[in-house]
Short mmCIF file of C-alpha atoms in Angstrom, two decimals:
data_model
loop_
_atom_site.label_atom_id
_atom_site.label_comp_id
_atom_site.label_asym_id
_atom_site.label_seq_id
_atom_site.Cartn_x
_atom_site.Cartn_y
_atom_site.Cartn_z
CA MET E 1032 60.67 101.60 116.02
CA CYS E 1033 59.39 101.35 119.40
CA ASP E 1034 57.09 103.38 121.59
CA LEU E 1035 59.80 105.52 124.40
CA HIS E 1036 57.37 104.80 127.43
CA GLU E 1037 57.67 101.13 126.62
CA LEU E 1038 61.37 101.35 125.86
CA GLU E 1039 61.75 103.35 128.98
CA LYS E 1040 59.75 100.64 131.28
CA ALA E 1041 61.72 97.71 129.26
CA LEU E 1042 65.50 99.11 130.45
CA ASN E 1043 64.31 100.42 134.18
CA PHE E 1044 64.36 104.27 132.88
CA ASP E 1045 62.64 105.94 136.13
CA GLY E 1046 63.03 110.16 137.26
CA TRP E 1047 65.77 111.90 136.33
CA GLU E 1048 67.44 108.85 134.12
CA LYS E 1049 65.22 109.82 131.34
CA THR E 1050 67.10 113.24 130.39
CA ARG E 1051 70.52 111.70 131.99
CA THR E 1052 72.77 112.30 128.64
CA HIS E 1053 76.46 111.07 130.43
CA TRP E 1054 75.90 108.18 131.79
CA ALA E 1055 73.52 104.95 133.43
CA ILE E 1056 74.17 101.98 134.97
CA LYS E 1057 71.62 99.13 135.55
CA ASN E 1058 72.31 95.42 137.10
CA SER E 1059 70.12 93.66 134.34
CA ASP E 1060 70.01 91.24 131.31
CA LEU E 1061 69.28 93.21 128.19
CA PHE E 1062 68.01 90.31 126.85
CA VAL E 1063 66.03 89.78 129.42
CA ASN E 1064 64.35 93.27 129.64
CA LEU E 1065 64.48 94.05 126.02
CA ALA E 1066 62.90 90.59 124.54
CA PRO E 1067 59.31 91.60 124.21
CA LEU E 1068 59.86 94.68 122.46
CA ASN E 1069 60.88 92.81 119.42
CA ILE E 1070 63.00 95.43 118.08
CA PHE E 1071 65.82 92.30 116.91
CA GLU E 1072 66.06 90.65 114.20
CA ASN E 1073 68.00 87.07 112.50
CA LEU E 1074 66.28 84.69 114.86
CA GLU E 1075 67.59 81.43 113.37
CA THR E 1076 71.08 83.30 114.14
CA ILE E 1077 70.84 83.76 117.47
CA LYS E 1078 72.60 80.54 119.17
CA THR E 1079 75.04 80.89 116.77
CA THR E 1080 76.11 84.58 117.31
CA PHE E 1081 75.33 84.15 120.80
CA PRO E 1082 76.02 80.53 121.93
CA ASN E 1083 77.37 81.47 125.67
CA GLN E 1084 73.86 82.77 126.90
CA ASN E 1085 71.20 81.21 128.02
CA ILE E 1086 68.30 81.56 125.39
CA ASP E 1087 65.37 80.29 125.43
CA LEU E 1088 64.12 79.68 121.54
CA ILE E 1089 60.61 78.45 122.89
CA ASN E 1090 60.29 82.58 123.41
CA PRO E 1091 64.06 83.74 122.21
CA PRO E 1092 64.84 87.36 122.52
CA GLN E 1093 66.24 88.63 119.34
CA ILE E 1094 69.51 89.83 118.03
CA ILE E 1095 70.16 93.64 116.97
CA GLY E 1096 70.69 93.50 113.23
CA HIS E 1097 73.55 95.74 113.71
CA LEU E 1098 75.59 97.33 116.04
CA ASN E 1099 75.55 100.78 114.73
CA ALA E 1100 71.85 100.67 114.19
CA THR E 1101 69.92 103.60 116.24
CA ILE E 1102 67.01 103.95 117.78
CA ASN E 1103 64.60 107.59 117.87
CA THR E 1104 63.67 107.27 121.58
CA GLY E 1105 64.60 111.07 122.67
CA PHE E 1106 67.63 109.46 124.86
CA SER E 1107 70.69 107.65 124.00
CA VAL E 1108 72.48 104.80 126.02
CA GLU E 1109 76.18 103.65 125.36
CA ALA E 1110 77.38 99.87 125.43
CA GLN E 1111 80.14 97.96 124.27
CA LEU E 1112 79.06 94.50 123.70
CA THR E 1113 81.42 91.94 122.19
CA VAL E 1114 79.57 89.85 119.88
CA ILE E 1115 81.54 86.39 118.98
CA PRO E 1116 81.16 85.91 115.15
CA PRO E 1117 79.50 83.29 113.33
CA TYR E 1118 81.02 79.72 113.00
CA ILE E 1119 81.05 77.40 109.57
CA SER E 1120 81.01 74.09 109.56
CA ASP E 1121 81.99 73.11 106.20
CA VAL E 1122 82.29 75.48 102.09
CA PRO E 1123 78.77 75.54 101.42
CA ASP E 1124 78.39 76.95 104.57
CA PHE E 1125 81.09 78.89 103.78
CA ILE E 1126 79.56 80.17 100.82
CA ASN E 1127 76.23 80.90 101.78
CA LYS E 1128 77.81 82.71 105.18
CA VAL E 1129 79.52 84.91 102.19
CA ILE E 1130 76.27 85.38 100.09
CA GLU E 1131 74.72 86.20 102.99
CA ILE E 1132 77.08 89.70 104.17
CA ASN E 1133 77.83 90.50 100.38
CA GLU E 1134 73.87 91.11 100.15
CA ILE E 1135 74.42 93.06 103.52
CA ILE E 1136 77.00 95.14 102.22
CA ASN E 1137 75.46 96.40 98.92
CA ASN E 1138 72.20 96.66 100.20
CA LYS E 1139 73.53 99.83 101.90
CA ASN E 1140 74.40 101.22 98.26
CA GLU E 1141 77.93 102.38 99.19
CA ASN E 1142 79.41 101.37 96.04
CA ARG E 1143 81.86 98.99 97.73
CA GLU E 1144 84.19 95.64 96.55
CA VAL E 1145 84.81 93.31 99.27
CA PHE E 1146 88.41 91.30 100.13
CA TYR E 1147 88.80 88.71 101.78
CA ARG E 1148 91.99 87.80 104.56
CA GLY E 1149 92.03 84.24 106.11
CA HIS E 1150 93.51 83.51 109.58
CA GLY E 1151 94.78 80.04 111.44
CA LYS E 1152 94.39 81.93 114.48
CA PHE E 1153 91.20 84.11 115.06
CA SER E 1154 93.31 86.10 117.45
CA TYR E 1155 95.64 87.81 115.13
CA GLU E 1156 95.88 91.39 114.39
CA LEU E 1157 95.27 92.93 111.19
CA LEU E 1158 98.31 94.79 111.65
CA PRO E 1159 101.97 93.37 108.55
CA SER E 1160 104.73 91.97 110.50
CA LEU E 1161 106.40 95.27 109.80
CA LEU E 1162 104.56 96.89 112.33
CA ARG E 1163 104.40 94.12 114.93
CA GLU E 1164 106.29 94.25 118.26
CA ASP E 1165 109.07 91.51 118.34
CA PRO E 1166 107.67 88.31 120.23
CA LYS E 1167 111.52 88.16 122.33
CA GLY E 1168 109.83 91.84 123.65
CA LYS E 1169 112.83 93.65 121.61
CA GLY E 1170 110.04 96.13 120.33
CA LYS E 1171 109.52 96.91 116.73
CA VAL E 1172 112.91 95.38 115.60
CA TYR E 1173 111.74 95.52 111.84
CA LEU E 1174 110.06 98.68 111.23
CA GLU E 1175 113.40 99.81 112.86
CA GLY E 1176 115.04 98.53 110.26
CA GLU E 1177 113.23 98.91 107.21
CA HIS E 1178 115.65 100.10 105.23
CA LEU E 1179 118.00 97.57 105.65
CA LEU E 1180 115.41 95.30 104.97
CA PHE E 1181 115.15 96.48 101.33
CA ARG E 1182 118.04 97.91 100.51
CA GLU E 1183 120.08 94.27 101.35
CA LEU E 1184 117.26 92.12 99.25
CA LEU E 1185 118.10 94.37 96.12
CA THR E 1186 122.04 94.26 96.60
CA THR E 1187 122.22 89.79 97.28
CA GLU E 1188 119.16 89.25 94.91
CA PRO E 1189 119.39 91.79 92.01
CA LEU E 1190 117.98 89.47 89.20
CA SER E 1191 114.70 88.61 90.92
CA PHE E 1192 113.82 92.47 91.41
CA SER E 1193 114.99 93.35 87.37
CA ASN E 1194 111.70 93.78 86.13
CA ASP E 1195 110.21 95.09 89.06
CA ILE E 1196 109.57 98.90 88.28
CA SER E 1197 108.53 100.46 91.43
CA GLY E 1198 108.65 100.80 95.31
CA PHE E 1199 105.67 98.68 95.21
CA ASP E 1200 106.17 96.23 92.49
CA ILE E 1201 109.74 95.77 94.95
CA LEU E 1202 107.60 95.17 97.86
CA THR E 1203 105.18 92.80 96.71
CA ARG E 1204 107.83 90.81 94.95
CA MET E 1205 109.56 91.36 98.18
CA GLN E 1206 106.57 89.89 100.30
CA HIS E 1207 106.27 87.11 98.49
CA TYR E 1208 110.06 86.21 99.56
CA GLY E 1209 108.72 85.89 103.34
CA MET E 1210 110.13 89.79 103.65
CA PRO E 1211 108.82 91.83 106.22
CA THR E 1212 106.73 94.88 104.59
CA ARG E 1213 104.17 97.65 105.36
CA MET E 1214 101.59 95.58 103.05
CA LEU E 1215 99.41 92.65 104.24
CA ASP E 1216 97.86 90.73 101.56
CA ILE E 1217 93.83 90.17 100.74
CA SER E 1218 92.34 88.84 98.62
CA GLY E 1219 89.55 89.01 96.21
CA ASN E 1220 88.70 84.84 96.19
CA PRO E 1221 86.80 83.47 99.60
CA LEU E 1222 87.60 80.33 99.11
CA THR E 1223 91.50 81.27 98.86
CA ALA E 1224 90.60 83.61 102.21
CA LEU E 1225 89.03 80.38 103.67
CA TYR E 1226 92.24 78.16 102.44
CA PHE E 1227 94.82 80.12 104.76
CA ALA E 1228 92.76 79.91 107.79
CA CYS E 1229 92.49 76.21 107.74
CA GLU E 1230 95.95 75.41 105.90
CA ASN E 1231 98.29 74.79 109.36
CA LEU E 1232 96.54 72.10 110.95
CA LYS E 1233 99.15 72.34 113.83
CA ASN E 1234 97.66 76.26 114.58
CA ASP E 1235 95.84 75.15 118.26
CA GLU E 1236 92.97 77.50 117.85
CA ASP E 1237 89.61 78.70 115.45
CA GLY E 1238 90.69 80.45 111.95
CA GLU E 1239 88.77 83.27 110.66
CA VAL E 1240 88.43 84.60 107.72
CA LEU E 1241 87.69 88.49 107.80
CA LEU E 1242 85.18 90.04 105.23
CA ILE E 1243 86.64 93.37 104.25
CA SER E 1244 84.91 96.00 102.27
CA VAL E 1245 86.17 99.90 100.71
CA LYS E 1246 84.10 101.93 98.98
CA LYS E 1247 85.56 101.56 95.16
CA SER E 1248 86.40 105.39 95.34
CA ASP E 1249 88.90 104.57 97.81
CA ILE E 1250 90.73 101.67 96.16
CA CYS E 1251 94.18 102.45 94.60
CA PHE E 1252 96.33 101.45 91.64
CA TYR E 1253 99.80 100.53 91.68
CA ASP E 1254 101.03 103.21 89.72
CA SER E 1255 99.27 105.74 92.38
CA ASP E 1256 101.04 108.43 94.30
CA LYS E 1257 99.93 107.73 96.99
CA ILE E 1258 100.95 104.51 97.11
CA SER E 1259 104.22 105.88 95.62
CA CYS E 1260 104.83 107.87 98.86
CA LEU E 1261 103.90 104.92 101.43
CA THR E 1262 106.13 102.04 99.64
CA ASN E 1263 108.70 104.88 99.62
CA LEU E 1264 109.19 105.08 103.38
CA ALA E 1265 110.88 101.93 103.21
CA LYS E 1266 114.17 103.58 101.76
CA LEU E 1267 113.99 106.09 105.04
CA THR E 1268 116.41 105.58 107.95
CA ALA E 1269 113.94 105.05 111.38
CA SER E 1270 115.75 108.83 112.29
CA GLN E 1271 114.46 109.76 109.03
CA LYS E 1272 110.45 108.31 109.57
CA ASP E 1273 110.60 109.77 113.14
CA LEU E 1274 111.19 112.64 111.75
CA LEU E 1275 108.65 112.74 109.24
CA ALA E 1276 106.22 111.73 111.49
CA GLN E 1277 107.11 114.04 114.38
CA TYR E 1278 106.17 117.12 111.95
CA ILE E 1279 102.87 115.42 111.21
CA VAL E 1280 101.68 115.52 114.55
CA LYS E 1281 103.25 119.48 114.97
CA CYS E 1282 101.68 119.86 112.01
CA GLN E 1283 97.92 118.79 112.90
CA LYS E 1284 98.55 120.07 116.19
CA ASN E 1285 99.18 123.84 115.38
CA ASP E 1286 98.08 124.39 112.38
CA PRO E 1287 95.21 121.33 111.55
CA SER E 1288 94.28 123.67 108.32
CA LYS E 1289 97.78 122.74 106.55
CA THR E 1290 97.59 119.41 104.26
CA LEU E 1291 100.97 119.57 101.97
CA LEU E 1292 104.00 118.46 103.62
CA ASP E 1293 107.31 120.75 102.47
CA HIS E 1294 110.19 121.41 104.49
CA THR E 1295 109.28 125.00 106.22
CA ASP E 1296 109.67 123.45 109.23
CA LEU E 1297 110.41 119.25 108.42
CA ASN E 1298 114.24 118.81 107.97
CA GLU E 1299 114.78 119.97 104.87
CA LYS E 1300 117.81 117.57 104.03
CA VAL E 1301 114.78 114.69 104.96
CA TYR E 1302 112.53 116.35 102.77
CA GLU E 1303 115.11 116.49 99.90
CA GLN E 1304 115.95 113.06 100.69
CA TYR E 1305 112.32 111.62 100.57
CA LEU E 1306 111.32 113.77 97.47
CA HIS E 1307 114.06 112.07 95.96
CA CYS E 1308 113.35 108.49 96.44
CA ILE E 1309 109.94 109.42 95.03
CA LEU E 1310 111.40 111.31 91.62
CA ASN E 1311 113.93 108.67 90.74
CA GLU E 1312 110.66 106.66 90.56
CA LYS E 1313 108.40 108.76 89.34
CA PRO E 1314 110.52 111.44 87.33
CA TYR E 1315 106.84 113.65 86.99
CA PHE E 1316 106.13 113.46 90.21
CA LYS E 1317 105.01 117.02 91.55
CA PRO E 1318 105.71 117.53 94.76
CA ARG E 1319 101.89 117.60 96.53
CA ILE E 1320 102.76 115.15 99.08
CA GLU E 1321 99.58 115.01 101.41
CA ILE E 1322 100.20 114.76 105.42
CA LYS E 1323 97.27 112.76 105.97
CA ASP E 1324 98.00 110.51 103.26
CA LEU E 1325 101.00 109.61 105.32
CA LYS E 1326 99.09 108.15 107.85
CA ASN E 1327 96.30 105.92 106.18
CA ILE E 1328 95.93 102.54 105.33
CA PHE E 1329 94.75 102.14 101.37
CA CYS E 1330 93.46 99.33 99.05
CA VAL E 1331 95.66 98.57 96.28
CA LYS E 1332 95.41 96.19 93.41
CA GLY E 1333 98.78 95.49 92.31
CA ARG E 1334 99.50 94.15 88.80
CA LEU E 1335 99.18 90.57 87.82
CA ASN E 1336 102.14 90.12 86.70
CA GLN E 1337 103.76 87.48 89.73
CA GLU E 1338 102.22 83.53 88.79
CA ARG E 1339 100.81 83.92 92.94
CA ILE E 1340 99.09 87.32 92.93
CA ILE E 1341 97.72 85.90 89.71
CA ALA E 1342 96.24 82.73 91.20
CA GLN E 1343 95.76 84.23 95.06
CA SER E 1344 93.85 87.18 93.52
CA GLY E 1345 96.37 89.56 95.23
CA SER E 1346 95.47 92.35 96.56
CA PHE E 1347 97.30 94.55 99.06
CA LEU E 1348 96.51 97.00 102.09
CA ILE E 1349 99.81 99.16 102.74
CA TYR E 1350 99.76 101.14 105.72
CA GLY E 1351 101.80 104.46 107.00
CA LEU E 1352 103.40 105.77 109.22
CA ASP E 1353 102.89 104.64 113.12
CA ALA E 1354 99.52 103.27 111.04
CA GLN E 1355 97.37 101.57 113.95
CA GLU E 1356 95.76 98.16 113.59
CA LEU E 1357 92.17 98.09 111.75
CA PRO E 1358 88.99 98.27 115.21
CA GLU E 1359 87.47 94.92 115.42
CA ASN E 1360 84.60 96.11 113.01
CA GLY E 1361 86.85 98.55 110.76
CA ASN E 1362 86.19 102.14 110.36
CA ASP E 1363 84.83 104.94 108.36
CA ASP E 1364 87.00 103.73 105.57
CA PHE E 1365 87.16 99.75 105.99
CA THR E 1366 83.74 97.98 107.25
CA VAL E 1367 85.08 94.01 108.78
CA HIS E 1368 83.09 91.04 108.77
CA ARG E 1369 84.41 87.89 110.30
CA ILE E 1370 83.36 84.59 109.86
CA ARG E 1371 85.30 81.72 112.06
CA ILE E 1372 86.08 78.14 111.96
CA LYS E 1373 86.38 75.83 114.35
CA LYS E 1374 90.20 74.12 114.84
CA ASP E 1375 88.13 70.50 114.64
CA ASP E 1376 86.69 71.34 111.16
CA LYS E 1377 89.80 72.62 109.04
CA GLU E 1378 91.06 69.64 108.27
CA LYS E 1379 87.51 68.28 106.31
CA ILE E 1380 87.39 71.78 104.86
CA LEU E 1381 90.56 71.20 103.53
CA GLU E 1382 89.46 68.66 101.93
CA GLU E 1383 86.05 69.98 100.23
CA LEU E 1384 87.94 73.10 99.09
CA ASP E 1385 90.60 70.51 97.67
CA LEU E 1386 87.43 69.33 95.58
CA LEU E 1387 86.97 72.59 94.24
CA LYS E 1388 91.13 72.72 93.06
CA ILE E 1389 91.89 75.12 96.02
CA ASN E 1390 94.98 73.41 97.48
CA GLN E 1391 98.95 73.92 97.99
CA ARG E 1392 99.83 73.31 94.36
CA THR E 1393 97.01 76.13 92.85
CA VAL E 1394 97.33 78.91 95.67
CA TYR E 1395 101.22 78.85 96.19
CA PRO E 1396 101.95 78.05 92.15
CA SER E 1397 105.72 76.29 92.15
CA ILE E 1398 107.63 73.12 90.82
CA ASP E 1399 108.34 72.82 94.95
CA ASN E 1400 104.69 73.22 95.67
CA SER E 1401 103.39 71.01 93.13
CA ALA E 1402 105.91 68.20 94.16
CA LYS E 1403 104.57 68.36 98.28
CA TYR E 1404 101.18 68.45 96.59
CA ILE E 1405 101.84 65.63 94.83
CA LYS E 1406 103.67 63.75 97.81
CA ASN E 1407 101.44 64.09 100.23
CA ARG E 1408 98.49 62.72 98.38
CA LEU E 1409 100.09 59.59 97.39
CA GLU E 1410 100.70 59.76 101.03
CA ASN E 1411 97.48 59.51 101.97
CA PHE E 1412 96.10 57.59 99.37
CA LYS E 1413 94.20 60.25 96.98
CA ILE E 1414 96.27 59.35 93.66
#
């Protein structure tokens, strides 16, 4: 807590600006102005977090501990900050950073579980392949043909899915084989995520590991009714999903108190088809479909019935109708912390991970990948 008068002086607020609530613009250096007030913390990481700032380390300003922190001063200031995530250069550095972030999360006593996702490119959007725009400008072609992707693969490779019971099991296996789905892989193992962030050395961009924390009470399991409702969207045509999405928007606008999906205003054929898909999977299912659930993103723990899921400590984020990319720092349901890896450090980190048995053979268990791993080690004189 700092003195209001001191803060007014530091921010150059004068006259009517002290009580103005809608806007205030100052052309000044925020770090220089606030440095004398000592309302920041974590001096050790200042140059890493703000590498582009010319900061005097002899008498440095300090870093705001949390972007959502508030100071009770009697007035508010709204600002948009772009914070560059901390960089790590090796595995020990990464582990220390993961522990540090987990401690921050645990200290809030919100009973959260942390999952991890690694990207070879830090610019990668947190969206599943199904919801991505086609790079050739054709729009969301996979989303348009979701029901065709689902049925065509089941038709041509039925034996591969013979042991899969639910729509979620089927989508999980399709994801494994590279088919675009509305699911995004996450892992319970931070080192696996680090491997994913570094594995493709051809990426001419820094990598990134995301730490995504979810309240344990919000985590779903593979047999959840909510998850059945989302996975069975894959069986509807694009026009059926459009009618469903329009119905939800209409309900939220005309009758926000309405919480359950029904066929009163929705095309009865679409409703019956959708319900039939769910009942075919769950005969005991009661037709109480929460409208808000159809647009949400859920964290799901799958069954450990596939080698790769076991090897990668795999879980998933599953996206509902028209779900958007998670914001940079997450939202009320998912908090997101980021750790960045310089492209020049990726090869060294992969070598360190190999010492810990995190490599192509263990992350992607199959005889093909074991053969590639052994071949590469021989070529590099490591056998």
